[in-house]
């Protein structure tokens, strides 16, 4: 009888299930379930308005999706052939909860309070708090490019404290949504080293940032320490499925459930990478760059480095570009404004037209800051720039210019990685996510970075990675694996499409990258404070 | 019996006729006739391809339109009640012609030669030639902001010489299309001080630029002197209608025809302005700013200053923004890309949505260089910039940001005018042209410039001005007028819509204008050479 590991992937708009055959790596079933409340950016379900840059979710959506997907898993292969459950989740996506795990927003007295809901990773309203933390220049940021992000736990938590002190006080826990789902499934509050390490500045030697420092930000902020429990390593078992969830899903009580992992990070084993030098890029609405290393170096501009953060025994470096697909979708949405046209059709047309435009021929260079800059500037106040527009500029030229700008951003990330001398040189790029399915985009990335790209055909890299963690949670004794090497040897993805850099294009892009760097320095590295002033005016 | 003056207005896409009652100023008839060949930017009629930045016209189109419009004039009011014909024309719009007035492109041997056709004002392929003239820093540019433009006669003529020396040699004349039409109508080659002064650097004291200087650009360029005849003052009679044209139109032989005037410049008397301090802005695809003064000052960045160039007895200063409506149309065209939507409907929707966006609320600041910069930088290599884009930026916010950027450009033009101390302060703006009919655009201009705008309801300001010149050509003896004052006292436009600056918006825009100036300095005044490098890459 075949054995399967369940991978649950909680994305921004929906959750998905993948069942992976632990022997062959073949996918047995995949199901996608959209969240009923989606992303709340304007108002709560009852109409309570949200401010600019807010992005919330409803925690009930996660459980609705989990139940439905696990029921589907059982239907697909039967309860007995499932060896374990792994799950990955967007992060930093946090919620305030009571000691028993009840989200505060489900309590009637907090139901109309935006701060009681889940703050999605792309909730960007805590920039002021992030700025103040960064201004302190605390030592705990040394491994995070010396900057925290408005997207991360400390800025978001401080925003709750300052704007809704009663919510902060009532929250026994401020927990990542991925860890919260594991808690619901197993009855055990198990936080993940991955989420804690990359989003809450936890490190094995020092733990979470010291309460004394937090007190300098707000007299009541040291209480945050009581709301965070120490995390557990990834690739381990968090616990077994509770009787209640066994009832709801038809899966066996006690079925191993893995410690949660950040969605992008799960793509690393999902793409079969278990060693240094191969950069994994998850290119969806945003891009997350992941690189393993045997060494720990504090690299300026890197989002974070955590030992055992993605795979046991190695340091995992994370970097990011907060708007890649998101910026391109903005352009498609803009072009569809007059027509309510179908986005997919427009995307295809833009890709087709853009493919025939030579590098630089549009005369455009853009800064890819439609959602700010994560690596290297960690500044959500920055916004996009397009320079070189003329009355002859076509929609496809703008599209290509925007794709190129995200590729320049990626080249810069690689250079930042390699500037840390102890990190192994990047010899290969492995790519997954929605953008990896566009040959136009992939070829531009190969030409701009001067490196061969291996784009995965699977739309489920993270979910597959989650299944790998599920198999590890089961262990050999329960039909899974005890080591990453064993798991990856069996559960790997077969098909990659290769994109090699064109030498002539590569040379042209070297010049254009220089122009990108020049704009980057001017608008982002002290040339001007224009972006901050524009942000202050924006409504 | 009522008496009428004919105003013929030759625009970029079409010619129009206005009949103005010389006693009351009331318009008796207006007719618009599109040019059959339109603007040729890709190929000649026979398919001969054109390079990037080319823009040609076919001279036969002008005569076809002239005949049709004069026939309509006769039909509308009868031949006997017409006292004179005035005409205005786009400029610098030049063609090579034989001594007898035959355009070279009508000769079989030159029919397939792009350089033998009319170079429309917005033919931008002579930038390299303009750059070389500017690099010489000749004294004759002192009254032209020390720079010639790629749009003007010398750059365009030098391009003909260098790229098609046989066309240059065969051309006995290089003549403005407006002067050429006057030549056709009257049989007399009469060049206008307006066209020669603003576009060919002619000045009363010194004439055209000296042949000796032209020789430094190309050994055969001094021959240009033989191709240009001295111009005649505006507001005078060029000659009478020929017997041939009397036959073709049914109008009387000898009917007075005025010296030609540049289209934008004709709007100054067309809007009833005959004295200093009231800035006239013609806001169509581009904006032309005109200001009368009693004094001559060399102001950096001004397009030109010519004595008697627009009205006798006064200096007329010209400045310009080469893409106002053109840039906004680019945005509408971009938004219509996916839908083939109707431009007018989109324009209206954008204006409506943009009107409800507070100043700066879009968080955008743009540089209005979609066609380069005329005043103050006189540089066609510059291209547009939009800074501050986010995934939340709406099409209407971009539209408003682009309108604002053109308004900042206008504010800068006013400051450049006023920086010449001997020019009277600008107390009022009188506006005509397509954009003057958008209350959203007009209010933004009032708020950004901090001045009251008087927008004319007439869509025929230039044509009305041409009719004023027609009445002056006739003179009192033939039923017209002998002086500008008399003509303007009778033939003025009645209706203006007033837009007053809102104090709060004005203050916000002062800050945003500071950001515009900062971008302007960085990209246009030596901060970076990025724009030139992008231009070099553009295909």
Short mmCIF file of N, CA and C in Angstrom, two decimals, chain B residues 255-332:
data_model
loop_
_atom_site.label_atom_id
_atom_site.label_comp_id
_atom_site.label_asym_id
_atom_site.label_seq_id
_atom_site.Cartn_x
_atom_site.Cartn_y
_atom_site.Cartn_z
N UNK B 255 -8.48 89.50 -52.87
CA UNK B 255 -8.93 89.55 -51.47
C UNK B 255 -7.70 89.54 -50.55
N UNK B 256 -7.61 90.48 -49.60
CA UNK B 256 -6.40 90.57 -48.77
C UNK B 256 -6.13 89.29 -47.98
N UNK B 257 -4.86 88.87 -48.03
CA UNK B 257 -4.41 87.70 -47.25
C UNK B 257 -3.30 88.19 -46.31
N UNK B 258 -3.41 87.84 -45.03
CA UNK B 258 -2.44 88.32 -44.03
C UNK B 258 -1.17 87.48 -44.05
N UNK B 259 -0.10 88.06 -43.55
CA UNK B 259 1.13 87.31 -43.25
C UNK B 259 0.77 86.22 -42.25
N UNK B 260 1.35 85.03 -42.41
CA UNK B 260 1.02 83.89 -41.53
C UNK B 260 1.50 84.14 -40.10
N UNK B 261 0.90 83.42 -39.18
CA UNK B 261 1.27 83.49 -37.77
C UNK B 261 1.31 82.06 -37.23
N UNK B 262 2.15 81.83 -36.22
CA UNK B 262 2.16 80.50 -35.58
C UNK B 262 0.83 80.29 -34.87
N UNK B 263 0.32 79.07 -34.90
CA UNK B 263 -1.03 78.82 -34.37
C UNK B 263 -1.19 79.27 -32.93
N UNK B 264 -0.25 78.85 -32.08
CA UNK B 264 -0.38 79.21 -30.67
C UNK B 264 -0.37 80.73 -30.50
N UNK B 265 0.50 81.39 -31.24
CA UNK B 265 0.67 82.83 -31.08
C UNK B 265 -0.60 83.58 -31.49
N UNK B 266 -1.31 83.02 -32.48
CA UNK B 266 -2.54 83.67 -32.92
C UNK B 266 -3.59 83.69 -31.82
N UNK B 267 -3.46 82.77 -30.84
CA UNK B 267 -4.44 82.71 -29.76
C UNK B 267 -4.37 83.96 -28.89
N UNK B 268 -3.23 84.65 -28.89
CA UNK B 268 -3.09 85.84 -28.03
C UNK B 268 -4.11 86.91 -28.43
N UNK B 269 -4.11 87.40 -29.68
CA UNK B 269 -5.22 88.29 -30.04
C UNK B 269 -6.55 87.55 -30.05
N UNK B 270 -6.53 86.24 -30.31
CA UNK B 270 -7.77 85.47 -30.32
C UNK B 270 -8.48 85.49 -28.98
N UNK B 271 -7.70 85.62 -27.90
CA UNK B 271 -8.29 85.70 -26.56
C UNK B 271 -8.42 87.14 -26.09
N UNK B 272 -8.20 88.09 -27.00
CA UNK B 272 -8.42 89.49 -26.67
C UNK B 272 -7.29 90.15 -25.91
N UNK B 273 -6.14 89.49 -25.86
CA UNK B 273 -5.02 90.08 -25.12
C UNK B 273 -4.19 90.94 -26.06
N UNK B 274 -3.94 92.18 -25.64
CA UNK B 274 -3.14 93.08 -26.46
C UNK B 274 -2.11 93.84 -25.63
N UNK B 275 -1.96 93.44 -24.37
CA UNK B 275 -1.03 94.17 -23.50
C UNK B 275 -0.35 93.22 -22.51
N UNK B 276 0.72 93.68 -21.82
CA UNK B 276 1.50 92.83 -20.91
C UNK B 276 0.70 92.36 -19.68
N UNK B 277 1.32 91.45 -18.92
CA UNK B 277 0.86 90.94 -17.61
C UNK B 277 -0.20 89.84 -17.68
N UNK B 278 -0.79 89.66 -18.83
CA UNK B 278 -1.75 88.57 -18.93
C UNK B 278 -1.13 87.46 -19.77
N UNK B 279 -0.78 86.36 -19.10
CA UNK B 279 -0.14 85.24 -19.78
C UNK B 279 -1.20 84.43 -20.51
N UNK B 280 -0.94 84.20 -21.80
CA UNK B 280 -1.85 83.36 -22.57
C UNK B 280 -1.26 81.94 -22.67
N UNK B 281 -2.07 80.95 -22.35
CA UNK B 281 -1.61 79.57 -22.44
C UNK B 281 -2.52 78.82 -23.39
N UNK B 282 -1.91 78.25 -24.42
CA UNK B 282 -2.66 77.42 -25.36
C UNK B 282 -2.38 75.98 -24.98
N UNK B 283 -3.37 75.33 -24.40
CA UNK B 283 -3.16 74.00 -23.84
C UNK B 283 -3.83 72.94 -24.69
N UNK B 284 -3.07 72.38 -25.61
CA UNK B 284 -3.58 71.29 -26.43
C UNK B 284 -2.72 70.08 -26.17
N UNK B 285 -2.23 69.42 -27.25
CA UNK B 285 -1.30 68.32 -27.04
C UNK B 285 -0.07 68.83 -26.30
N UNK B 286 0.37 70.05 -26.68
CA UNK B 286 1.43 70.70 -25.93
C UNK B 286 0.87 72.02 -25.39
N UNK B 287 1.65 72.69 -24.56
CA UNK B 287 1.23 74.01 -24.09
C UNK B 287 2.22 75.05 -24.57
N UNK B 288 1.67 76.13 -25.14
CA UNK B 288 2.50 77.26 -25.53
C UNK B 288 2.11 78.43 -24.64
N UNK B 289 3.11 79.06 -24.03
CA UNK B 289 2.87 80.20 -23.14
C UNK B 289 3.35 81.46 -23.85
N UNK B 290 2.51 82.48 -23.87
CA UNK B 290 2.84 83.73 -24.57
C UNK B 290 2.62 84.92 -23.65
N UNK B 291 3.61 85.80 -23.64
CA UNK B 291 3.52 86.96 -22.76
C UNK B 291 4.07 88.17 -23.51
N UNK B 292 3.30 89.24 -23.51
CA UNK B 292 3.76 90.48 -24.14
C UNK B 292 4.53 91.32 -23.13
N UNK B 293 5.44 92.12 -23.64
CA UNK B 293 6.20 93.00 -22.75
C UNK B 293 6.69 94.21 -23.54
N UNK B 294 6.93 95.28 -22.80
CA UNK B 294 7.49 96.47 -23.45
C UNK B 294 9.01 96.38 -23.53
N UNK B 295 9.58 95.33 -22.90
CA UNK B 295 11.03 95.25 -22.77
C UNK B 295 11.60 93.98 -23.39
N UNK B 296 12.86 94.09 -23.78
CA UNK B 296 13.55 92.92 -24.30
C UNK B 296 14.58 92.47 -23.27
N UNK B 297 14.47 91.24 -22.80
CA UNK B 297 15.42 90.67 -21.85
C UNK B 297 15.77 89.27 -22.34
N UNK B 298 17.03 88.90 -22.18
CA UNK B 298 17.41 87.51 -22.51
C UNK B 298 17.18 86.67 -21.26
N UNK B 299 16.14 85.86 -21.27
CA UNK B 299 15.80 85.03 -20.11
C UNK B 299 16.20 83.60 -20.40
N UNK B 300 17.02 82.99 -19.50
CA UNK B 300 17.41 81.60 -19.75
C UNK B 300 16.19 80.69 -19.77
N UNK B 301 16.15 79.80 -20.73
CA UNK B 301 15.09 78.81 -20.75
C UNK B 301 13.85 79.23 -21.52
N UNK B 302 13.77 80.50 -21.89
CA UNK B 302 12.63 80.96 -22.69
C UNK B 302 12.84 80.52 -24.14
N UNK B 303 11.76 80.13 -24.80
CA UNK B 303 11.90 79.64 -26.18
C UNK B 303 12.31 80.75 -27.13
N UNK B 304 11.82 81.95 -26.88
CA UNK B 304 12.20 83.03 -27.77
C UNK B 304 11.53 84.33 -27.39
N UNK B 305 12.14 85.43 -27.80
CA UNK B 305 11.52 86.74 -27.66
C UNK B 305 11.73 87.49 -28.98
N UNK B 306 10.63 87.99 -29.54
CA UNK B 306 10.70 88.63 -30.85
C UNK B 306 9.88 89.92 -30.84
N UNK B 307 10.50 91.00 -31.27
CA UNK B 307 9.80 92.29 -31.37
C UNK B 307 8.79 92.21 -32.51
N UNK B 308 7.59 92.68 -32.29
CA UNK B 308 6.52 92.64 -33.29
C UNK B 308 6.21 91.19 -33.72
N UNK B 309 6.60 90.23 -32.88
CA UNK B 309 6.44 88.83 -33.27
C UNK B 309 5.00 88.37 -33.22
N UNK B 310 4.20 89.00 -32.36
CA UNK B 310 2.79 88.62 -32.27
C UNK B 310 1.89 89.83 -32.47
N UNK B 311 2.27 90.95 -31.83
CA UNK B 311 1.52 92.18 -32.04
C UNK B 311 2.51 93.32 -32.25
N UNK B 312 2.18 94.23 -33.13
CA UNK B 312 3.10 95.33 -33.43
C UNK B 312 3.39 96.17 -32.19
N UNK B 313 4.65 96.57 -32.04
CA UNK B 313 5.01 97.50 -30.97
C UNK B 313 5.39 96.87 -29.66
N UNK B 314 5.24 95.57 -29.54
CA UNK B 314 5.57 94.91 -28.27
C UNK B 314 6.47 93.71 -28.53
N UNK B 315 7.28 93.40 -27.50
CA UNK B 315 8.02 92.15 -27.54
C UNK B 315 7.08 91.02 -27.10
N UNK B 316 7.19 89.90 -27.76
CA UNK B 316 6.38 88.75 -27.35
C UNK B 316 7.32 87.61 -26.95
N UNK B 317 7.11 87.14 -25.72
CA UNK B 317 7.92 86.05 -25.18
C UNK B 317 7.16 84.74 -25.35
N UNK B 318 7.87 83.72 -25.77
CA UNK B 318 7.24 82.41 -25.90
C UNK B 318 7.96 81.40 -25.03
N UNK B 319 7.17 80.55 -24.37
CA UNK B 319 7.73 79.40 -23.66
C UNK B 319 6.87 78.20 -24.00
N UNK B 320 7.31 77.02 -23.60
CA UNK B 320 6.50 75.87 -23.98
C UNK B 320 6.72 74.63 -23.15
N UNK B 321 5.66 73.82 -23.08
CA UNK B 321 5.75 72.46 -22.51
C UNK B 321 5.30 71.51 -23.62
N UNK B 322 6.21 70.63 -24.07
CA UNK B 322 5.91 69.86 -25.28
C UNK B 322 4.92 68.71 -25.09
N UNK B 323 4.60 68.33 -23.84
CA UNK B 323 3.60 67.26 -23.67
C UNK B 323 2.70 67.60 -22.51
N UNK B 324 1.52 68.13 -22.78
CA UNK B 324 0.52 68.28 -21.73
C UNK B 324 -0.65 67.36 -22.10
N UNK B 325 -1.50 67.83 -23.02
CA UNK B 325 -2.55 66.92 -23.48
C UNK B 325 -2.00 65.63 -24.05
N UNK B 326 -0.86 65.72 -24.70
CA UNK B 326 -0.23 64.53 -25.30
C UNK B 326 0.09 63.48 -24.25
N UNK B 327 0.60 63.91 -23.10
CA UNK B 327 0.93 62.97 -22.03
C UNK B 327 -0.35 62.37 -21.44
N UNK B 328 -1.37 63.21 -21.26
CA UNK B 328 -2.63 62.69 -20.71
C UNK B 328 -3.28 61.73 -21.69
N UNK B 329 -3.18 62.05 -22.98
CA UNK B 329 -3.72 61.13 -23.99
C UNK B 329 -2.96 59.80 -23.99
N UNK B 330 -1.67 59.88 -23.73
CA UNK B 330 -0.88 58.63 -23.60
C UNK B 330 -1.47 57.75 -22.50
N UNK B 331 -1.82 58.37 -21.40
CA UNK B 331 -2.36 57.58 -20.29
C UNK B 331 -3.73 57.00 -20.67
N UNK B 332 -4.55 57.80 -21.32
CA UNK B 332 -5.86 57.31 -21.75
C UNK B 332 -5.69 56.16 -22.75
#
